Short mmCIF file of N, CA and C in Angstrom, two decimals:
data_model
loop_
_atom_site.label_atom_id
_atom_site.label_comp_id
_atom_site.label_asym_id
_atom_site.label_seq_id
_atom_site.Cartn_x
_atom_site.Cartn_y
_atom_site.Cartn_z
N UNK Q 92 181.33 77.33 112.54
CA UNK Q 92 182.74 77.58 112.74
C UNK Q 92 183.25 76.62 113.80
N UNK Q 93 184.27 75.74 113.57
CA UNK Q 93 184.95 75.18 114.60
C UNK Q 93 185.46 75.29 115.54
N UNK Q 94 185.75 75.39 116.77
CA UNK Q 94 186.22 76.30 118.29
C UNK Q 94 187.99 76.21 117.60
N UNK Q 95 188.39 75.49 116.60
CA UNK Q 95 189.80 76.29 116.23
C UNK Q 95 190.17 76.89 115.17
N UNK Q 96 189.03 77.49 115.00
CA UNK Q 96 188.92 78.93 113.49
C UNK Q 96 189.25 79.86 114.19
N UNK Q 97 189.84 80.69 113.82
CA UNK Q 97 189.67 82.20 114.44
C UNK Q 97 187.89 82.50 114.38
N UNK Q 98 187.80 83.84 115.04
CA UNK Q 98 186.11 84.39 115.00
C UNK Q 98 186.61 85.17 113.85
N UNK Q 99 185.45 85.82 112.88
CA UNK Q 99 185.99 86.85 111.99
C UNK Q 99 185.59 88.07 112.99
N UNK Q 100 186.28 88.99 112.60
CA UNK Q 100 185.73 90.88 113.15
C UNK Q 100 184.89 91.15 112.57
N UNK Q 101 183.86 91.36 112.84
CA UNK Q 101 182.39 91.96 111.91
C UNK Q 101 182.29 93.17 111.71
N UNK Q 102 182.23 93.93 110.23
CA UNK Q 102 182.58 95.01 109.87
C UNK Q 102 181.36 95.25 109.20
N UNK Q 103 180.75 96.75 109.38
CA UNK Q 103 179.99 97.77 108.67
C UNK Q 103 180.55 98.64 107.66
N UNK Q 104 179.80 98.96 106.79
CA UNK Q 104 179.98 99.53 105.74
C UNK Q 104 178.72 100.86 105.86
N UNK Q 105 179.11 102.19 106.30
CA UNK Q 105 178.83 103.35 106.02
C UNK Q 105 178.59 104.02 104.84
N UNK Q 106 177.36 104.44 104.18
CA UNK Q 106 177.95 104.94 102.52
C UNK Q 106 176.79 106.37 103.14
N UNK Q 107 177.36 107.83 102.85
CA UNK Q 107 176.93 108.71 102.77
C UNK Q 107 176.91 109.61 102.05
N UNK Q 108 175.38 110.21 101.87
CA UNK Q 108 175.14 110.79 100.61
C UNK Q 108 174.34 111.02 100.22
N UNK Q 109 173.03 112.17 100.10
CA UNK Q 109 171.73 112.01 99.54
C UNK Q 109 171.62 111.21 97.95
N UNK Q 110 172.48 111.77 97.62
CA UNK Q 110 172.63 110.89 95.60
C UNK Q 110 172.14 109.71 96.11
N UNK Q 111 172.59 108.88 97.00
CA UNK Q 111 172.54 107.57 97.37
C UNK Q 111 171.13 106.94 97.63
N UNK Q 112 170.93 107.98 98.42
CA UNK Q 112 169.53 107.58 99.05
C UNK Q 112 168.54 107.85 97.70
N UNK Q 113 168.60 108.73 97.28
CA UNK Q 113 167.47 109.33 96.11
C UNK Q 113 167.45 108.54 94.72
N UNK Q 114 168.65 107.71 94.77
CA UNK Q 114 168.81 106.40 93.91
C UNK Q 114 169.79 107.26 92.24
N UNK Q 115 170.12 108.65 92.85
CA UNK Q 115 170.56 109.04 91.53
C UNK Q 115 172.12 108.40 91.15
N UNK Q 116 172.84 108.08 92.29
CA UNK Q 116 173.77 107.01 92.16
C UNK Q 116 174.21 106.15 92.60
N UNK Q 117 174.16 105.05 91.91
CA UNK Q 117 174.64 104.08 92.36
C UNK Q 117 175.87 103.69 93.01
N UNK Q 118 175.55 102.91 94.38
CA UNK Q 118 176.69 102.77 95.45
C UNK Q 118 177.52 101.52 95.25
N UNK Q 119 178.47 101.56 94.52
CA UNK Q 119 179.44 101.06 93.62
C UNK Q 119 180.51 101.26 95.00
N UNK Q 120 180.79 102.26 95.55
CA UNK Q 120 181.97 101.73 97.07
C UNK Q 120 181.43 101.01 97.89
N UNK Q 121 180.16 100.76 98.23
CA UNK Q 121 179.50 99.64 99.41
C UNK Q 121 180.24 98.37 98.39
N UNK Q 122 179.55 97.91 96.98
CA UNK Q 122 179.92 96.58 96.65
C UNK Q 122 181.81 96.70 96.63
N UNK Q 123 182.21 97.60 96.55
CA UNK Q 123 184.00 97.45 96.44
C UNK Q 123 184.19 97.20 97.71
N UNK Q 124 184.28 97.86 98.81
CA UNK Q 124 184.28 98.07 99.97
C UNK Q 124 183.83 96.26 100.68
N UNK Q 125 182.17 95.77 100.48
CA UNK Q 125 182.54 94.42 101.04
C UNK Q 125 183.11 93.33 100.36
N UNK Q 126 183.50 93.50 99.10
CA UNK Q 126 184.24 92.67 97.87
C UNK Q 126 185.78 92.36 99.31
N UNK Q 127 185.91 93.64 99.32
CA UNK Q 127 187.44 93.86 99.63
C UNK Q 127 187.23 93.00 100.99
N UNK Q 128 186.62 93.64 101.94
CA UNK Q 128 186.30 93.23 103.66
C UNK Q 128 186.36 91.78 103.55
N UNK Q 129 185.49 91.42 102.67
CA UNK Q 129 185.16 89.74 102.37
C UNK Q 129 186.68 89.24 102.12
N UNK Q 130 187.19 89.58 101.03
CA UNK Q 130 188.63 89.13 100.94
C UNK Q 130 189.20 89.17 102.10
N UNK Q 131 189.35 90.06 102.97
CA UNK Q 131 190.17 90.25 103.79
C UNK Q 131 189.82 89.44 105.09
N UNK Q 132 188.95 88.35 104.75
CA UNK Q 132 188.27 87.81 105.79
C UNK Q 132 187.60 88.32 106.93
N UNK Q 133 186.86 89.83 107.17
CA UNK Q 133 186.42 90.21 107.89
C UNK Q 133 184.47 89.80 107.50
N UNK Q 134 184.01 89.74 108.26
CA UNK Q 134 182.54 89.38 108.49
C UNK Q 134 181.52 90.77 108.17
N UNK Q 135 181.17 90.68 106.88
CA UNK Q 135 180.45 92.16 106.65
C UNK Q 135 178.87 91.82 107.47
N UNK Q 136 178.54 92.52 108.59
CA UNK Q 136 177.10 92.09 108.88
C UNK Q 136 176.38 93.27 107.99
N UNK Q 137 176.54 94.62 107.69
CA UNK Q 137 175.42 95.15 107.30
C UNK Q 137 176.20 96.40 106.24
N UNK Q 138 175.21 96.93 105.43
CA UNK Q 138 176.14 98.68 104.17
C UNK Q 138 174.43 99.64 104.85
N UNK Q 139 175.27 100.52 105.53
CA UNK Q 139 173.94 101.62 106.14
C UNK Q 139 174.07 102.35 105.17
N UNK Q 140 173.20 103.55 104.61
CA UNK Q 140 173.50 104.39 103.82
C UNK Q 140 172.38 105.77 104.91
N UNK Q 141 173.44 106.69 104.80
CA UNK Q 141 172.30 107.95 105.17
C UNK Q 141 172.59 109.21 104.71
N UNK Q 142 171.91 110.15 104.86
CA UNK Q 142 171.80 111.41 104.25
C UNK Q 142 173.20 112.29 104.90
N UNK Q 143 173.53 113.70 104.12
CA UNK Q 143 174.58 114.39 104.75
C UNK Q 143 174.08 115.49 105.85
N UNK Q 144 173.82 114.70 106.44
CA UNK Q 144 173.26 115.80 107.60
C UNK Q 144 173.83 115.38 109.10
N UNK Q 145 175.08 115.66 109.99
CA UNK Q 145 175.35 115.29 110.59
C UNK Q 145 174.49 114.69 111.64
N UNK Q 146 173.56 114.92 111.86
CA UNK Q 146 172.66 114.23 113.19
C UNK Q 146 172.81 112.85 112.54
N UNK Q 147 172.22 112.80 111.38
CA UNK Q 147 172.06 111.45 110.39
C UNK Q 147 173.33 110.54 110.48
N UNK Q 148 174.50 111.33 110.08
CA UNK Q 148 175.78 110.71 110.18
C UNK Q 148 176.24 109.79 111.85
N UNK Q 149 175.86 110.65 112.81
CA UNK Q 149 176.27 109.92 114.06
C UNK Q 149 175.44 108.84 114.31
N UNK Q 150 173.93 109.08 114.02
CA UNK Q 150 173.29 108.27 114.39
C UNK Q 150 173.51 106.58 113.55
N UNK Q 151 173.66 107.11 111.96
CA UNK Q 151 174.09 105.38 111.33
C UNK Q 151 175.53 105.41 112.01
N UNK Q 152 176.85 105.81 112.48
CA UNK Q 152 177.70 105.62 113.10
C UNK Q 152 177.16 104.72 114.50
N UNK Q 153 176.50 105.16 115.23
CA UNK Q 153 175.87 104.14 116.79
C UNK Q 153 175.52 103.00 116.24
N UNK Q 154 174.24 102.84 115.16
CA UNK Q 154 173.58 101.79 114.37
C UNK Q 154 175.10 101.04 114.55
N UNK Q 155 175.44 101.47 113.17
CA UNK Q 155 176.52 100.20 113.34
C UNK Q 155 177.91 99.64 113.66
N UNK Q 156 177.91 100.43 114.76
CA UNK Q 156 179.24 99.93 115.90
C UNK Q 156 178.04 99.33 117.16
N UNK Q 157 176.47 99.34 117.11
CA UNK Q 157 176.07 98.09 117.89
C UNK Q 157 176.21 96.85 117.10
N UNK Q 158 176.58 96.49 115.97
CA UNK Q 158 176.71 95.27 115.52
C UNK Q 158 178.39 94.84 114.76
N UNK Q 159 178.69 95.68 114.56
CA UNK Q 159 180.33 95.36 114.24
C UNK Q 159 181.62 96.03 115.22
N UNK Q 160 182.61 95.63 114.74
CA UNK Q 160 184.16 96.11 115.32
C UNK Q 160 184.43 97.09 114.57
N UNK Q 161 184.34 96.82 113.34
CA UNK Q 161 184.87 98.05 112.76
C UNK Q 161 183.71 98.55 111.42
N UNK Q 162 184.13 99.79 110.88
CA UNK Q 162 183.48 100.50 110.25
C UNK Q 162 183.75 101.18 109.55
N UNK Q 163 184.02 100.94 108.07
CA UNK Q 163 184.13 102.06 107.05
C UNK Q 163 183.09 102.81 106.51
N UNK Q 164 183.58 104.23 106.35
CA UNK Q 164 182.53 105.12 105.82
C UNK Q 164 183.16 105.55 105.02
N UNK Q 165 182.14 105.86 103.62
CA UNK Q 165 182.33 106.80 102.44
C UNK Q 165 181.60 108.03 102.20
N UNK Q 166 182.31 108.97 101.81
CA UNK Q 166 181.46 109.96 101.13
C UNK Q 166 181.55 111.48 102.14
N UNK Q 167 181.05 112.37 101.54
CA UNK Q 167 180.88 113.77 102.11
C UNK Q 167 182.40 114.04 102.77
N UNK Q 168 182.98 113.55 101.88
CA UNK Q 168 184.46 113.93 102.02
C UNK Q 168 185.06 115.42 101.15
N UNK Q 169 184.53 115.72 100.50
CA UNK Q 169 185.21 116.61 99.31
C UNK Q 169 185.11 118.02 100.19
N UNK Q 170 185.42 118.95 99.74
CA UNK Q 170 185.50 120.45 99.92
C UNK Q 170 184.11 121.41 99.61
N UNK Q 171 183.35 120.80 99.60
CA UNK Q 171 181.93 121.82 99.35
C UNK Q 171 181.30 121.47 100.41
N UNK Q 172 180.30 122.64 100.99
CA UNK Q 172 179.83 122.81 102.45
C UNK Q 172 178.68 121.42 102.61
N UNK Q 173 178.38 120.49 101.29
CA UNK Q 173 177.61 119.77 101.84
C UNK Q 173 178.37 118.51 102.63
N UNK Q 174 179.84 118.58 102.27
CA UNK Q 174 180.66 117.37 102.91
C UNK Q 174 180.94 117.46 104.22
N UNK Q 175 179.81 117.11 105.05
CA UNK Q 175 179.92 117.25 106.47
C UNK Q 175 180.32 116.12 106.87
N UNK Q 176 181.51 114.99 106.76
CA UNK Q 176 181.45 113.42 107.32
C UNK Q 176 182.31 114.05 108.23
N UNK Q 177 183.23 114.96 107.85
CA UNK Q 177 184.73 114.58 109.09
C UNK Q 177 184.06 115.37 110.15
N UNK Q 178 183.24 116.62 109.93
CA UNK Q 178 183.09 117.58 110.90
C UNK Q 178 181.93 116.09 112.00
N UNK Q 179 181.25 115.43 111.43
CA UNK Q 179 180.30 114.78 112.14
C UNK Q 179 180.99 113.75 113.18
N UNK Q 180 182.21 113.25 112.13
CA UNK Q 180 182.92 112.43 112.80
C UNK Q 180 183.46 112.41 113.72
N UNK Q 181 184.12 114.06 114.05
CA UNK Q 181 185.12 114.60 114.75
C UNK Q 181 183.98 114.81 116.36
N UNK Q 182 182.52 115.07 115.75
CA UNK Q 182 181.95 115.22 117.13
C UNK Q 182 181.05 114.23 117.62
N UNK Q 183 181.09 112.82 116.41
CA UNK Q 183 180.84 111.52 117.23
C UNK Q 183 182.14 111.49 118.75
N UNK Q 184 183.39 111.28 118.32
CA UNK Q 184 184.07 111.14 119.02
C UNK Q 184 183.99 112.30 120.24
N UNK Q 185 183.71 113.35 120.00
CA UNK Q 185 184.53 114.28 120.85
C UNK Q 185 185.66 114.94 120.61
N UNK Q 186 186.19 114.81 119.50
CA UNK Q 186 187.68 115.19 119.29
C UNK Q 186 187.75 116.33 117.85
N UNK Q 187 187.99 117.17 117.97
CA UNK Q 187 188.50 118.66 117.35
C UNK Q 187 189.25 118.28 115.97
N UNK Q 188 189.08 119.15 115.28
CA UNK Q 188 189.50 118.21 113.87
C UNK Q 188 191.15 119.13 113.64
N UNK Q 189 191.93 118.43 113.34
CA UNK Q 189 193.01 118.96 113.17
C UNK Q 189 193.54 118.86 111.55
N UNK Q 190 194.30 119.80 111.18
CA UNK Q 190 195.14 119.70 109.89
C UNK Q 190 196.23 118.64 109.35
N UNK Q 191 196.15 117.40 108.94
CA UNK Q 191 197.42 116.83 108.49
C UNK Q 191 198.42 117.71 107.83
N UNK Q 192 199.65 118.04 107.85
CA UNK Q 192 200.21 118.79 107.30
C UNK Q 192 200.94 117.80 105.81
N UNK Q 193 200.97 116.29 106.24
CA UNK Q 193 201.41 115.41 104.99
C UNK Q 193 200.33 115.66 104.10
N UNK Q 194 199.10 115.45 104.32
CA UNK Q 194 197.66 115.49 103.52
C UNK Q 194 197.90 116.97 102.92
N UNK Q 195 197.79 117.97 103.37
CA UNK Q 195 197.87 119.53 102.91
C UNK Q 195 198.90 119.53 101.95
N UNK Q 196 199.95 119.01 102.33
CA UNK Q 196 201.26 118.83 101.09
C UNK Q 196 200.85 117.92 100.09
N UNK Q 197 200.28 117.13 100.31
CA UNK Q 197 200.24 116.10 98.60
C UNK Q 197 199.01 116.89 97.72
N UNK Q 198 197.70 117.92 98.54
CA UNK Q 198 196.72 118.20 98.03
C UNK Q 198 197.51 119.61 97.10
N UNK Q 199 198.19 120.09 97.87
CA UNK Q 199 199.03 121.42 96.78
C UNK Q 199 200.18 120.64 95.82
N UNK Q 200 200.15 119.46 95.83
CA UNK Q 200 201.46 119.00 95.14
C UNK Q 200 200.53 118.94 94.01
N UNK Q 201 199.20 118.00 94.37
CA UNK Q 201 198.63 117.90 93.14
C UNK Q 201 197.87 119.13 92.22
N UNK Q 202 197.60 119.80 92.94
CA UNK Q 202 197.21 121.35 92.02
C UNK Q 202 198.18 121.63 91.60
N UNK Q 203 199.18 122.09 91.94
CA UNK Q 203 200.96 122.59 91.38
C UNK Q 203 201.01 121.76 89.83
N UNK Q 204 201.07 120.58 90.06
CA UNK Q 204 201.25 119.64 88.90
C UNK Q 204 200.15 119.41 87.87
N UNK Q 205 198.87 119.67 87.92
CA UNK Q 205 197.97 120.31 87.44
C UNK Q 205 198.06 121.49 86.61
N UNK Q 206 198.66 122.34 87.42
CA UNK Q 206 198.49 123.68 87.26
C UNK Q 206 197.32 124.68 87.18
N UNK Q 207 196.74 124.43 88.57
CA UNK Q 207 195.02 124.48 88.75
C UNK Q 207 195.94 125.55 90.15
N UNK Q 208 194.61 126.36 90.14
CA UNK Q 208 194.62 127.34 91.07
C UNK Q 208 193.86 126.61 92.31
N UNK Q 209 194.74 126.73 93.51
CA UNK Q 209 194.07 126.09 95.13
C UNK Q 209 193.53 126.45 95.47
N UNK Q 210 191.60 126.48 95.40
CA UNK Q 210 190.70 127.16 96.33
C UNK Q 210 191.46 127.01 97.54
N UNK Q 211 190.98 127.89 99.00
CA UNK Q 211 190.76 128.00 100.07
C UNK Q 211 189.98 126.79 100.89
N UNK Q 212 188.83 126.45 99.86
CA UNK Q 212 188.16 125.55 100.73
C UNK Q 212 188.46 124.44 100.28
N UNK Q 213 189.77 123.67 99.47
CA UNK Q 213 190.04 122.18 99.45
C UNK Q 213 191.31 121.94 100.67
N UNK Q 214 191.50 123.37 101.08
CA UNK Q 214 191.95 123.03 102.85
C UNK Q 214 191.34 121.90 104.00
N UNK Q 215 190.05 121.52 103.73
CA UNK Q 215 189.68 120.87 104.95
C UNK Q 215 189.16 119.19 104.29
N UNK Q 216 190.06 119.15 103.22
CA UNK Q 216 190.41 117.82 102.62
C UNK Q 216 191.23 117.10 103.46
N UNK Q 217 192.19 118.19 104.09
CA UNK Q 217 193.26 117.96 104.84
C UNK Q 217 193.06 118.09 106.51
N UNK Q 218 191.82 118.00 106.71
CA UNK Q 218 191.79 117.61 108.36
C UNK Q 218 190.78 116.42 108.52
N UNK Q 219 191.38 116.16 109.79
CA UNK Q 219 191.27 114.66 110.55
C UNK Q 219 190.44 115.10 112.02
N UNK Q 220 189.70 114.25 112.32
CA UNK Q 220 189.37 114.46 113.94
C UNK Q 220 191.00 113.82 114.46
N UNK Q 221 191.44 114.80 115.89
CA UNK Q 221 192.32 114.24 116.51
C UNK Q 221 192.71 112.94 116.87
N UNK Q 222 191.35 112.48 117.57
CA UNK Q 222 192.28 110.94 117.81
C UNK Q 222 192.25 110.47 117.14
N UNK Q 223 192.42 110.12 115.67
CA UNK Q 223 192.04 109.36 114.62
C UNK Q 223 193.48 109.11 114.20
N UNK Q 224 194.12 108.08 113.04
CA UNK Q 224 195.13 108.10 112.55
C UNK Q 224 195.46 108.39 110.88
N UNK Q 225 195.49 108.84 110.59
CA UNK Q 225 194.57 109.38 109.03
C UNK Q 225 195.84 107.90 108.49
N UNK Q 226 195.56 107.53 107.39
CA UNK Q 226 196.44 106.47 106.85
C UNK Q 226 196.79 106.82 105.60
#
């Protein structure tokens, strides 16, 4: 790189999920995910993959914010008790997971329009760790 390139930001790619690990599916968001990063000119150094078990989750979270700026993670997002990412996330940081109330509204907009009955537990689709900015 020439001293008048920009540096790129070196970005990790998180994929979580036993399916993943056990090879029953294939991790098709790691290759979208650095397809995209790459476009976007960010510097992919590494795709961690680990199990849903929060200890697991923080620890590939440390792994790889010692080698990148930033960090996307996939997975263990959904509403069944094995989707532990946000609760893990919320206590990498330190920070208490709160309710989006925009997120809670588009998740009943889309059952309504469905016409699917709203479990109770696709409520925590709709929370965020606090300091975070949900997008």
């Amino acid at each position: 790189m020439s001293k008048h390139s920009p540096k790129k930001i070196t970005a990790s790619i998180l994929s979580i999920g036993s399916e993943l690990l056990k090879g029953s599916t294939v991790n098709t968001n790691a290759a979208f995910l650095g397809r995209h990063l790459t476009g976007l000119g960010f510097c992919v150094r590494q795709v961690l993959a680990c199990d849903d078990r929060p200890r697991d989750i923080q620890r590939a979270l440390r792994e790889c914010f010692r080698s990148s700026r930033l960090v996307i993670a996939s997975g263990g997002l959904g509403p069944t008790p094995d989707d532990v990412t946000r609760g893990a996330v919320a206590a990498y940081y330190r920070s208490p997971l709160v309710l989006s109330r925009a997120q809670w509204q588009l998740i009943v907009g889309v059952y309504k329009k469905l016409g699917r009955n709203l479990p109770e537990s696709v409520k925590q689709e709709a929370l965020y760790p606090r300091c975070a900015k949900p997008l």
